[in-house]
C-alpha positions as YAML, in Angstrom:
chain: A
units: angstrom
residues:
- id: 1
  name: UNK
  ca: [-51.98, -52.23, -47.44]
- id: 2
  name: UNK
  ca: [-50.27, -53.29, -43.81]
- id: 3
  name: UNK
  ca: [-49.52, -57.15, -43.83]
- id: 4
  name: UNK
  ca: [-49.87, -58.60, -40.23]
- id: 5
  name: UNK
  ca: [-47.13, -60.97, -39.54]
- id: 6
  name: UNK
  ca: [-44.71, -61.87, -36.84]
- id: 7
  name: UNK
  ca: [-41.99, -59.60, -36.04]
- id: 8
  name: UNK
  ca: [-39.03, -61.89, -36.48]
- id: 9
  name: UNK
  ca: [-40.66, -63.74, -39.93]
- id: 10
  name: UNK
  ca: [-37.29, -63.26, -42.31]
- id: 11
  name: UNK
  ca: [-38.70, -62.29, -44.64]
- id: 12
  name: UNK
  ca: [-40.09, -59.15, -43.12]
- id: 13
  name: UNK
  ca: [-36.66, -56.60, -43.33]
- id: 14
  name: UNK
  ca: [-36.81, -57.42, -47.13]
- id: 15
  name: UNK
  ca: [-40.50, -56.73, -47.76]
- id: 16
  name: UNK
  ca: [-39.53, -53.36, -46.11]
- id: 17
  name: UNK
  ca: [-36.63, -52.75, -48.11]
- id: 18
  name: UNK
  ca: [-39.32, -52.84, -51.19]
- id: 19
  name: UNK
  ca: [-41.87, -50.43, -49.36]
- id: 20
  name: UNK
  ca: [-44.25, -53.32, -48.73]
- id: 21
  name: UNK
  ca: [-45.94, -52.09, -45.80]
- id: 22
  name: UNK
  ca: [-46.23, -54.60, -42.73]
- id: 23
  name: UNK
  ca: [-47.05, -54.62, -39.25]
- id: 24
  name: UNK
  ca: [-46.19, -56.76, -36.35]
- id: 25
  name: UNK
  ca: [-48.54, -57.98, -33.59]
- id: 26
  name: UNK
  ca: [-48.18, -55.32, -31.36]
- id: 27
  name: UNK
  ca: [-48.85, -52.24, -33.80]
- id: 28
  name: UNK
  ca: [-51.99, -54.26, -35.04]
- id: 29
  name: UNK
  ca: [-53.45, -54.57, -31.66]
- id: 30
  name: UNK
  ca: [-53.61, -50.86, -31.60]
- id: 31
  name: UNK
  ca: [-55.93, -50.76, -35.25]
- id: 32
  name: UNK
  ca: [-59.51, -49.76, -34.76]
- id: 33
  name: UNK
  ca: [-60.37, -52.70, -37.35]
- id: 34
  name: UNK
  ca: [-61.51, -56.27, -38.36]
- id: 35
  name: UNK
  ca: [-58.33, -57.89, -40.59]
- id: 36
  name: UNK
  ca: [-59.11, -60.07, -43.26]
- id: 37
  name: UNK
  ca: [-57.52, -63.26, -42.28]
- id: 38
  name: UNK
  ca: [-55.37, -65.08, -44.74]
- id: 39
  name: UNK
  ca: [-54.15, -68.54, -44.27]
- id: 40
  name: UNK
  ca: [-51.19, -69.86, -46.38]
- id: 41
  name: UNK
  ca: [-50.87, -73.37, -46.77]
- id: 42
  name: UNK
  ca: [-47.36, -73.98, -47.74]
- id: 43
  name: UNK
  ca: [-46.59, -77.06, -49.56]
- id: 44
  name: UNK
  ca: [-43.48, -75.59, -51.68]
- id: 45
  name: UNK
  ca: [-39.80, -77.31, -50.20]
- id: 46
  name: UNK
  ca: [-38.50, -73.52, -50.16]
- id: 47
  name: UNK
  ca: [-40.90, -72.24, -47.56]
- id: 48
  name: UNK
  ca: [-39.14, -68.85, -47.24]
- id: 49
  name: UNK
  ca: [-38.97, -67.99, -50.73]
- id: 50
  name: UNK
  ca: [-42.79, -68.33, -51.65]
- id: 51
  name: UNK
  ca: [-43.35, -66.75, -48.34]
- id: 52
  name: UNK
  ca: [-42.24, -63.92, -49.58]
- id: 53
  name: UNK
  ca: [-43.88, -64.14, -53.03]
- id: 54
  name: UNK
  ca: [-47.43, -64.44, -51.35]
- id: 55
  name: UNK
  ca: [-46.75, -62.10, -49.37]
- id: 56
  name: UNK
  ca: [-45.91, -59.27, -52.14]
- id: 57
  name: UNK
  ca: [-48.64, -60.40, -53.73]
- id: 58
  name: UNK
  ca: [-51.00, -59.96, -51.45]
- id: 59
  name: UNK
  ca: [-49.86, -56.29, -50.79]
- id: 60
  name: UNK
  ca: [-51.88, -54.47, -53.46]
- id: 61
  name: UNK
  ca: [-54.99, -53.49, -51.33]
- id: 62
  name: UNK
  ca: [-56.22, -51.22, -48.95]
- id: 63
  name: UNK
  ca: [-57.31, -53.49, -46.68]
- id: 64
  name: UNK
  ca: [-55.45, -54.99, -43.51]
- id: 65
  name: UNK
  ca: [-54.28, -58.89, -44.25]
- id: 66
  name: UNK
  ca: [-53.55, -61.20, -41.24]
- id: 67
  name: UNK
  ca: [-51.55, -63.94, -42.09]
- id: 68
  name: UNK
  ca: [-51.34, -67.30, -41.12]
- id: 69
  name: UNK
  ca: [-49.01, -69.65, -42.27]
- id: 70
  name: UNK
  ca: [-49.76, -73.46, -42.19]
- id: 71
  name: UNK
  ca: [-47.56, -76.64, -43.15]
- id: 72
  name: UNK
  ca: [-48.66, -80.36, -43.11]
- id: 73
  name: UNK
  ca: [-47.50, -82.28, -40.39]
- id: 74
  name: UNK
  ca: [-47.81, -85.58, -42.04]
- id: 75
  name: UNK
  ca: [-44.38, -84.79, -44.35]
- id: 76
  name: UNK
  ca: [-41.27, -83.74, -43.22]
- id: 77
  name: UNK
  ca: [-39.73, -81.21, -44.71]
- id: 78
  name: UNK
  ca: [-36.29, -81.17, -46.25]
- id: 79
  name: UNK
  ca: [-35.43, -77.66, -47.48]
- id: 80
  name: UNK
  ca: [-36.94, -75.72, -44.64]
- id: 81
  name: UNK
  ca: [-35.47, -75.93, -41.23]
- id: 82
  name: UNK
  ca: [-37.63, -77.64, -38.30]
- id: 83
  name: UNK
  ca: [-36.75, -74.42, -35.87]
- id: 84
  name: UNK
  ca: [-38.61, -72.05, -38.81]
- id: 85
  name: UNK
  ca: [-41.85, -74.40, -39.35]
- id: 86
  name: UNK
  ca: [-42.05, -74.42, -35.15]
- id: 87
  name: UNK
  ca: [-41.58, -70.67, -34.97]
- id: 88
  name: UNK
  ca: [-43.71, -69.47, -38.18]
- id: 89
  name: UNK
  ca: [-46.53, -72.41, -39.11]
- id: 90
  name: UNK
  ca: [-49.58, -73.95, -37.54]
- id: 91
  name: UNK
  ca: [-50.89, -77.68, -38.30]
- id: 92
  name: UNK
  ca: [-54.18, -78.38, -39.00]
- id: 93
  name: UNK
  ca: [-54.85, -79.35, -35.66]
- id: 94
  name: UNK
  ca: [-54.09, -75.84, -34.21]
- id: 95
  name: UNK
  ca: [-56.32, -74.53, -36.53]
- id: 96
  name: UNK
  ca: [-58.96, -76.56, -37.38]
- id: 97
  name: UNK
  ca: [-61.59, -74.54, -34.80]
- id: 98
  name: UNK
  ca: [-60.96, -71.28, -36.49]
- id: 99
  name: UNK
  ca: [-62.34, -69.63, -39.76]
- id: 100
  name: UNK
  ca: [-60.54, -67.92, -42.64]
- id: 101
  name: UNK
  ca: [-61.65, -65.22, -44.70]
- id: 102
  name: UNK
  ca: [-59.12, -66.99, -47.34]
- id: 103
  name: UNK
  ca: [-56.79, -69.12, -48.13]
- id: 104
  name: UNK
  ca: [-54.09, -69.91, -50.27]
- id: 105
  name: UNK
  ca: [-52.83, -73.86, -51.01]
- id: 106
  name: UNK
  ca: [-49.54, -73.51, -52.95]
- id: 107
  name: UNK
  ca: [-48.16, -75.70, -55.63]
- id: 108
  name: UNK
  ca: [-45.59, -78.64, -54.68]
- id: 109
  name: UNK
  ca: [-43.08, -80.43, -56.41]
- id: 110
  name: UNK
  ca: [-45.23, -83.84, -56.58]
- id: 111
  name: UNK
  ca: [-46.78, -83.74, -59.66]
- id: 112
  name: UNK
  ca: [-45.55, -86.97, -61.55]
- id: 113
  name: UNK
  ca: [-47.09, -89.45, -58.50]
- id: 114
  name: UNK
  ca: [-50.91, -90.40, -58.29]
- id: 115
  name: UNK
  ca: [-52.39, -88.34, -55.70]
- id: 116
  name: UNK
  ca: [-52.93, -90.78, -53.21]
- id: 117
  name: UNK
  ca: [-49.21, -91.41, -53.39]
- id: 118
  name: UNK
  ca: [-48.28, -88.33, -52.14]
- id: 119
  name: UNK
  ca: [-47.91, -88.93, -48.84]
- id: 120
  name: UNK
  ca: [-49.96, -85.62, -47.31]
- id: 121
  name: UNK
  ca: [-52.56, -86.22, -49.60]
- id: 122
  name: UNK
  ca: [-55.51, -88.12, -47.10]
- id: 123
  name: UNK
  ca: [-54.45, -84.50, -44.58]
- id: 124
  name: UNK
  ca: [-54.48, -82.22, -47.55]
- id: 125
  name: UNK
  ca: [-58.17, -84.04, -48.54]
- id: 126
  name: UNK
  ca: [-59.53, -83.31, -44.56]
- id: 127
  name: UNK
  ca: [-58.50, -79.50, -44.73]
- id: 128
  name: UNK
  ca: [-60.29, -79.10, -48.46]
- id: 129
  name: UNK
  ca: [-63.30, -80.32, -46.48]
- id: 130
  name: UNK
  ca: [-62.52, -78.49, -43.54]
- id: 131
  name: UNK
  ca: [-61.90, -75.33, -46.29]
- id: 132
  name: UNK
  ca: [-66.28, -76.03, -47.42]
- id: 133
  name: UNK
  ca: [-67.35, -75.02, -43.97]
- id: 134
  name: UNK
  ca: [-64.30, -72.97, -42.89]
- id: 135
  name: UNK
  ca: [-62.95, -70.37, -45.19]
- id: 136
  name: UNK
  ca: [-65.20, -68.22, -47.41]
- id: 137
  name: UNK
  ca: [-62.96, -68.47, -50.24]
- id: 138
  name: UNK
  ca: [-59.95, -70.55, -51.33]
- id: 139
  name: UNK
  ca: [-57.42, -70.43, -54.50]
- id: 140
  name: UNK
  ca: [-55.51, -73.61, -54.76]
- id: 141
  name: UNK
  ca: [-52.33, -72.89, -56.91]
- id: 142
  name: UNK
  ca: [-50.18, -75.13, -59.92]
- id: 143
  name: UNK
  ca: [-50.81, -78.81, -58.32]
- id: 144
  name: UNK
  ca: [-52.62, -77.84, -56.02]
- id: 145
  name: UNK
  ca: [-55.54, -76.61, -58.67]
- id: 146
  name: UNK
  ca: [-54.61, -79.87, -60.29]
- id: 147
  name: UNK
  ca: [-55.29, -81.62, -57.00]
- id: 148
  name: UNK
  ca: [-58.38, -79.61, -55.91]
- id: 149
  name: UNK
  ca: [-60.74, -80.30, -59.61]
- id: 150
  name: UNK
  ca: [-59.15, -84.11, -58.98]
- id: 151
  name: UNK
  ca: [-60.90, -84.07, -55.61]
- id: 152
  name: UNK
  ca: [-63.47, -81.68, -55.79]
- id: 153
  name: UNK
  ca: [-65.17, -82.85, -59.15]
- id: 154
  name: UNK
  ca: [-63.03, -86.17, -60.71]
- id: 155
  name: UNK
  ca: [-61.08, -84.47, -63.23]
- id: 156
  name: UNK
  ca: [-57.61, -86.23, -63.96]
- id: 157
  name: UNK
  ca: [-54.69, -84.82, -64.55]
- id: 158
  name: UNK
  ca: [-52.14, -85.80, -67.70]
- id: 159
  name: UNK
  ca: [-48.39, -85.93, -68.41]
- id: 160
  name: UNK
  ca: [-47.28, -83.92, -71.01]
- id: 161
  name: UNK
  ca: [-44.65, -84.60, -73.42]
- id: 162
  name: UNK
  ca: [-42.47, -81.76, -72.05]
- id: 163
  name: UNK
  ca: [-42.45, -79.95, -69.13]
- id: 164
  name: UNK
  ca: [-44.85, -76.71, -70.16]
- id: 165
  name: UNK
  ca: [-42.08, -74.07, -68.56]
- id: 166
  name: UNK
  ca: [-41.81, -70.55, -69.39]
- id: 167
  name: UNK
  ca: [-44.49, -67.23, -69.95]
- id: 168
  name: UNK
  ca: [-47.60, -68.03, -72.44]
- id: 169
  name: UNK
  ca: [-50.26, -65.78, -73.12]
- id: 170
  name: UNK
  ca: [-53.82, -66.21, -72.16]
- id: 171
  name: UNK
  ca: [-57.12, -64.99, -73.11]
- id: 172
  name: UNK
  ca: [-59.54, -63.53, -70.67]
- id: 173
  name: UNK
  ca: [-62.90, -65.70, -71.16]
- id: 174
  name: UNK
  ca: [-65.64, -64.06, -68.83]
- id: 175
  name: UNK
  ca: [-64.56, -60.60, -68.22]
- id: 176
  name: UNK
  ca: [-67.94, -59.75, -66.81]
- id: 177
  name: UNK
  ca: [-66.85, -61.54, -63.97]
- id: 178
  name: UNK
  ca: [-64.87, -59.64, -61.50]
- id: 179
  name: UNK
  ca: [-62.09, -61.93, -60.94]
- id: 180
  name: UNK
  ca: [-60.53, -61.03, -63.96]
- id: 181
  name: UNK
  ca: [-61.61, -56.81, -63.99]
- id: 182
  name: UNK
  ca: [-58.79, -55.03, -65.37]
- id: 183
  name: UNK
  ca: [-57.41, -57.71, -67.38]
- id: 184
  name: UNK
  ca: [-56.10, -56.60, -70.72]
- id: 185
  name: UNK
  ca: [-57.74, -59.25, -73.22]
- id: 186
  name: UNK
  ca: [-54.70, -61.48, -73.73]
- id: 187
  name: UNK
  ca: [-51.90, -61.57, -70.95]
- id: 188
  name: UNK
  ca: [-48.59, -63.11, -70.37]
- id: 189
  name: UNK
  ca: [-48.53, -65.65, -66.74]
- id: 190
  name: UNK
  ca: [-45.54, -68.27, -65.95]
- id: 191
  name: UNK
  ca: [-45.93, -72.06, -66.09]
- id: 192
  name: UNK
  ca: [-43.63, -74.73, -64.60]
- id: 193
  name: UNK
  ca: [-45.46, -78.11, -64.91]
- id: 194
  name: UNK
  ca: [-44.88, -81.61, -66.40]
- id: 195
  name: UNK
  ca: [-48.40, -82.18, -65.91]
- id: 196
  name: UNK
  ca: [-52.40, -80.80, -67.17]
- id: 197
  name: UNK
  ca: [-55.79, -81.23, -66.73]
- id: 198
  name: UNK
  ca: [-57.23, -81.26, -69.96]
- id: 199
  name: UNK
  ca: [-58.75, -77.88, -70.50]
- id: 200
  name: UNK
  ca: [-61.58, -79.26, -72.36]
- id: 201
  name: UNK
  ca: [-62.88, -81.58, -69.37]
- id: 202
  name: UNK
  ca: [-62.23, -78.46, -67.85]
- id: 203
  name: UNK
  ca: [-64.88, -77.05, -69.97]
- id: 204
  name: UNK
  ca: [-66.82, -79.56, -69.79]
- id: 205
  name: UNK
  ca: [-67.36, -79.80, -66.29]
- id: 206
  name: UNK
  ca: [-70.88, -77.57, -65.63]
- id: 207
  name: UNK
  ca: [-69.64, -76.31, -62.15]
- id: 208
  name: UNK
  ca: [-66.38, -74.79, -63.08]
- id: 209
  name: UNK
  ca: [-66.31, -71.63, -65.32]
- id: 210
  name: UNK
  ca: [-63.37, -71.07, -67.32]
- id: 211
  name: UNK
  ca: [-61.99, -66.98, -67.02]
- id: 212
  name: UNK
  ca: [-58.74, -67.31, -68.80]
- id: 213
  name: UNK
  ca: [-56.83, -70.10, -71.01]
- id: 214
  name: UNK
  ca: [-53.91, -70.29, -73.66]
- id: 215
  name: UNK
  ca: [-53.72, -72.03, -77.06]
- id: 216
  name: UNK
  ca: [-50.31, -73.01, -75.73]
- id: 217
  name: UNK
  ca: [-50.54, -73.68, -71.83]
- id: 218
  name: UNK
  ca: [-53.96, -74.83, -71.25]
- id: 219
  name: UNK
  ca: [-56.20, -73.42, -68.12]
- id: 220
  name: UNK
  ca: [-55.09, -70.62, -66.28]
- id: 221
  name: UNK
  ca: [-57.37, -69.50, -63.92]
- id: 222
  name: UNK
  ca: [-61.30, -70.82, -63.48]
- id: 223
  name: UNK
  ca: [-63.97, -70.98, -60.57]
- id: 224
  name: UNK
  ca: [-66.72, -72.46, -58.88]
- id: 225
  name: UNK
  ca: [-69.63, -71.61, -56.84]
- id: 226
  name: UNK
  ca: [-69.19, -68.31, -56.92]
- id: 227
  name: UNK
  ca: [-65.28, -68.02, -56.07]
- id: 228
  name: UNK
  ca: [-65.94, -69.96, -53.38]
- id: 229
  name: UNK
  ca: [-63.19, -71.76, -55.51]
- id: 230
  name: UNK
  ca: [-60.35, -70.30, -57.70]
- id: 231
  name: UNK
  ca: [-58.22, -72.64, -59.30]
- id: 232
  name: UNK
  ca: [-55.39, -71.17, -60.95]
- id: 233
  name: UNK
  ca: [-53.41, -73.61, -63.32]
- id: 234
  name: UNK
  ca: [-49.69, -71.22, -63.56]
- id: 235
  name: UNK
  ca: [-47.99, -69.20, -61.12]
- id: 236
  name: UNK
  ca: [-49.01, -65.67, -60.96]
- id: 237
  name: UNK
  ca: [-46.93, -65.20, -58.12]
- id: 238
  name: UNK
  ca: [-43.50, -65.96, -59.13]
- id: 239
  name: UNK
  ca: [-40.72, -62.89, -58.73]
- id: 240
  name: UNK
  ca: [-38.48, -62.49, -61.44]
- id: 241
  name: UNK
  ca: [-36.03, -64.93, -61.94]
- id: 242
  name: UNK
  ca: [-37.71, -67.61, -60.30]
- id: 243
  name: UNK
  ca: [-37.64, -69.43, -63.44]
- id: 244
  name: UNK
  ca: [-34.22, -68.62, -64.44]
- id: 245
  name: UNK
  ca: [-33.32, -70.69, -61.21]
- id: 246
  name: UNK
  ca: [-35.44, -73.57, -62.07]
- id: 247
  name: UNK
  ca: [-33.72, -73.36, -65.16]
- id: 248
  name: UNK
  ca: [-30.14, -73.39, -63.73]
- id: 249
  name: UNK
  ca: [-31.08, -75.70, -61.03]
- id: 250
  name: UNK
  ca: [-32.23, -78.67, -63.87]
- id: 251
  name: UNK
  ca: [-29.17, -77.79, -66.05]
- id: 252
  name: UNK
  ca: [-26.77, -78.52, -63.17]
- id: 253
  name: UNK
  ca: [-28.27, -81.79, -62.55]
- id: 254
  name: UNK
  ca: [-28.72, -82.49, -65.89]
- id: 255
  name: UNK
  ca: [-32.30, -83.03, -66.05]
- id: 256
  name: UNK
  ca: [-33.78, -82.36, -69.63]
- id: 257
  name: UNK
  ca: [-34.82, -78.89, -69.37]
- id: 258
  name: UNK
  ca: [-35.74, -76.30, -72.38]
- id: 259
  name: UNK
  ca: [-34.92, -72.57, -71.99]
- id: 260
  name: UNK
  ca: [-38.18, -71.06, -70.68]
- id: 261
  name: UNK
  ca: [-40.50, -69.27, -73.66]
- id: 262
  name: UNK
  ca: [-40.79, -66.05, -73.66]
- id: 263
  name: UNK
  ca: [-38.95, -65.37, -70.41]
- id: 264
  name: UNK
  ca: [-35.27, -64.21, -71.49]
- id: 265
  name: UNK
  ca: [-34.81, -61.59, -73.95]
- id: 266
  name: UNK
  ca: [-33.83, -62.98, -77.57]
- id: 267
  name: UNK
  ca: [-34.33, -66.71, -75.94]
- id: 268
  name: UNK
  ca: [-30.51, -65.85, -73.92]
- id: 269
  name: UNK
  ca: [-30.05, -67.33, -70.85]
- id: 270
  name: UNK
  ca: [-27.05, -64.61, -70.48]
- id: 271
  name: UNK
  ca: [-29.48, -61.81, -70.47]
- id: 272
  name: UNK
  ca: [-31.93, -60.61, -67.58]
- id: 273
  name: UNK
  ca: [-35.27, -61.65, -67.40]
- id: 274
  name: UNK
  ca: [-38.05, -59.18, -68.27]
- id: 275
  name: UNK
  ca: [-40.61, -58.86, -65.65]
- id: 276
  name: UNK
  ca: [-43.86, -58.88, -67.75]
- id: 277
  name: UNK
  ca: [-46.35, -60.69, -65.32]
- id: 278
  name: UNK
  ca: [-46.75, -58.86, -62.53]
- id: 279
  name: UNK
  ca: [-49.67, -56.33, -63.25]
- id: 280
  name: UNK
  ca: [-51.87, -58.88, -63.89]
- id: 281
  name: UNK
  ca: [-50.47, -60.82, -61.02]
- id: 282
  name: UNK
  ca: [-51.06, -58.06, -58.80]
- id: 283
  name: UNK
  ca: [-54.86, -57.81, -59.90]
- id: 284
  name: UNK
  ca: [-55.85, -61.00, -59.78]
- id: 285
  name: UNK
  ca: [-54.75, -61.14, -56.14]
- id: 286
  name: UNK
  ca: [-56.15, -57.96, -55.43]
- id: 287
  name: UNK
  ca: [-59.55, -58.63, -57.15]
- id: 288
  name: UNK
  ca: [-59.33, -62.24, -55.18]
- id: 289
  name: UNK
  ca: [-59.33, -60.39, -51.90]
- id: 290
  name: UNK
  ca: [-61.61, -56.97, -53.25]
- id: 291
  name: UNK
  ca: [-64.52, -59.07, -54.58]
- id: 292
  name: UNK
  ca: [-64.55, -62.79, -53.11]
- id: 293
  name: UNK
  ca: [-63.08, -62.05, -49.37]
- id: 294
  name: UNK
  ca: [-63.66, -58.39, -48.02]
- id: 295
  name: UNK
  ca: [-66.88, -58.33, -50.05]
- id: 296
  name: UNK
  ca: [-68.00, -61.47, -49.34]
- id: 297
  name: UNK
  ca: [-67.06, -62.59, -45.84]
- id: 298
  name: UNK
  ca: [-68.85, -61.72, -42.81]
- id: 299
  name: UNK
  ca: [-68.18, -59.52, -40.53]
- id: 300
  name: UNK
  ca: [-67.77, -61.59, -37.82]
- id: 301
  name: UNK
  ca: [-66.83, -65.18, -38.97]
- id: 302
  name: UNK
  ca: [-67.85, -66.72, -35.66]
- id: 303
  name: UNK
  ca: [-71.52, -65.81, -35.74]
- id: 304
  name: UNK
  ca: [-72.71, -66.43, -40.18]
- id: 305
  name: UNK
  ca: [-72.10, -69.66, -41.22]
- id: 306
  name: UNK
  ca: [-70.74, -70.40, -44.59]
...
């Protein structure tokens, strides 16, 4: 599948080293074709890195993806320089007019304060509203997931004892529903949270429909009206030794930090981390943009509403 994105985006040269096929403005102009248009809204500090995460992800389809980053303007950020946001991002207000066929709302590194502590959280509220009228369908990742059944139905999150870090298995729930076609019946998807929503209010709550959960780690992934809403409790999307650097990161500053589970083989830190996520990764994102965006978005977004 081509991936529509600028020309100079950084990443680009080394999603074309891996054969990830992307295009830049100009080529796409010359396509025959309606893209599916994909906004990201980035609320990781290391913009670059899950840039380039989503992006692989997303690159398992057939179909032509636009892109469209977004960042909240009411946070500065720290890790990601001013002169890439201005270059690469919208704000909500340069993109509140327009309609999505998705979106994507990324974890973020907030999860021990009270929502309305965070101090995005009254824009991040307006664009989930926005999102109702806006976007045909929306997966809200790791906090954000957390922060989407908070707002959306009322369902509080919890601290855990420990942080939950590492790759747990999961058991496919519903697998009628197409979300979740091609799933084996128990997978393996990392976690890297201090914090839960308790999978049996989870359960409890009549609009959300569980697909996938572990013993060990909770909710994965569930839904609502229709996929208008995917919330997805891990992260699918993670490359290889993104948790080995968490891991290193906490152990240089000391933090208390556990080896991940089931990450390195024979529990070493020493050794290389086996990649045993990614299929299902792959086809969750694909099935995402198959059966609750392509198939379910209109044709022109301008003239259906939502």
């Amino acid at each position: 599948m081509p991936i529509k994105i600028q020309s100079d985006l950084p990443v680009k040269e080394i999603l074309e080293r891996e054969n990830i096929f992307v295009m830049d403005e100009t080529r796409a102009l010359h396509q025959d074709i309606r893209p599916i248009q994909i906004l990201i809204l980035n609320l990781m500090p290391l913009k670059e890195e899950t840039e380039l995460q989503l992006l692989r992800s997303l690159s398992n389809t057939p179909l032509q993806i636009d892109v469209t980053f977004m960042a909240v303007k009411s946070h500065e950020s720290k890790n990601t320089s001013r002169s890439h946001l201005n270059r690469f991002y919208e704000t909500f207000d340069t993109i509140k007019k327009l309609k999505f066929d998705g979106m994507i709302i990324t974890g973020a590194p907030v999860e021990m304060m009270e929502f309305e502590e965070v101090d995005y959280w009254e824009e991040l509220t307006e664009i989930m509203d926005w999102a109702e009228k806006s976007v045909t369908s929306t997966i809200y990742l790791c906090w954000a997931a957390q922060a989407g059944l908070y707002y959306h139905y009322g369902l509080q999150k919890r601290l855990l004892d420990k942080k939950k870090f590492g790759l747990f298995w999961h058991r496919v729930m519903n697998r009628k529903i197409p979300l979740v076609r091609g799933f084996d019946d128990v997978f393996l998807a990392p976690h890297s949270r201090h914090t839960e929503v308790p999978i049996e209010d989870i359960e409890a709550c009549e609009a959300l429909t569980v697909l996938a959960k572990s013993d060990d780690a909770g909710l994965f992934l569930a839904m609502a009206e229709e996929g208008r809403k995917i919330f997805v409790m891990g992260h699918p999307e993670y490359d290889r030794v993104t948790l080995d650097g968490e891991y290193k990161r906490d152990l240089a500053k000391n933090l208390p930090i556990e080896i991940p589970e089931n990450y390195y083989e024979n529990d070493n830190p020493e050794n290389r981390p086996l990649l045993r996520w990614r299929a299902h990764a792959n086809n969750l994102y694909t099935n995402w943009l198959n059966y609750y965006v392509y198939q379910s978005t209109p044709y022109d977004l301008y003239g259906t509403p939502f």
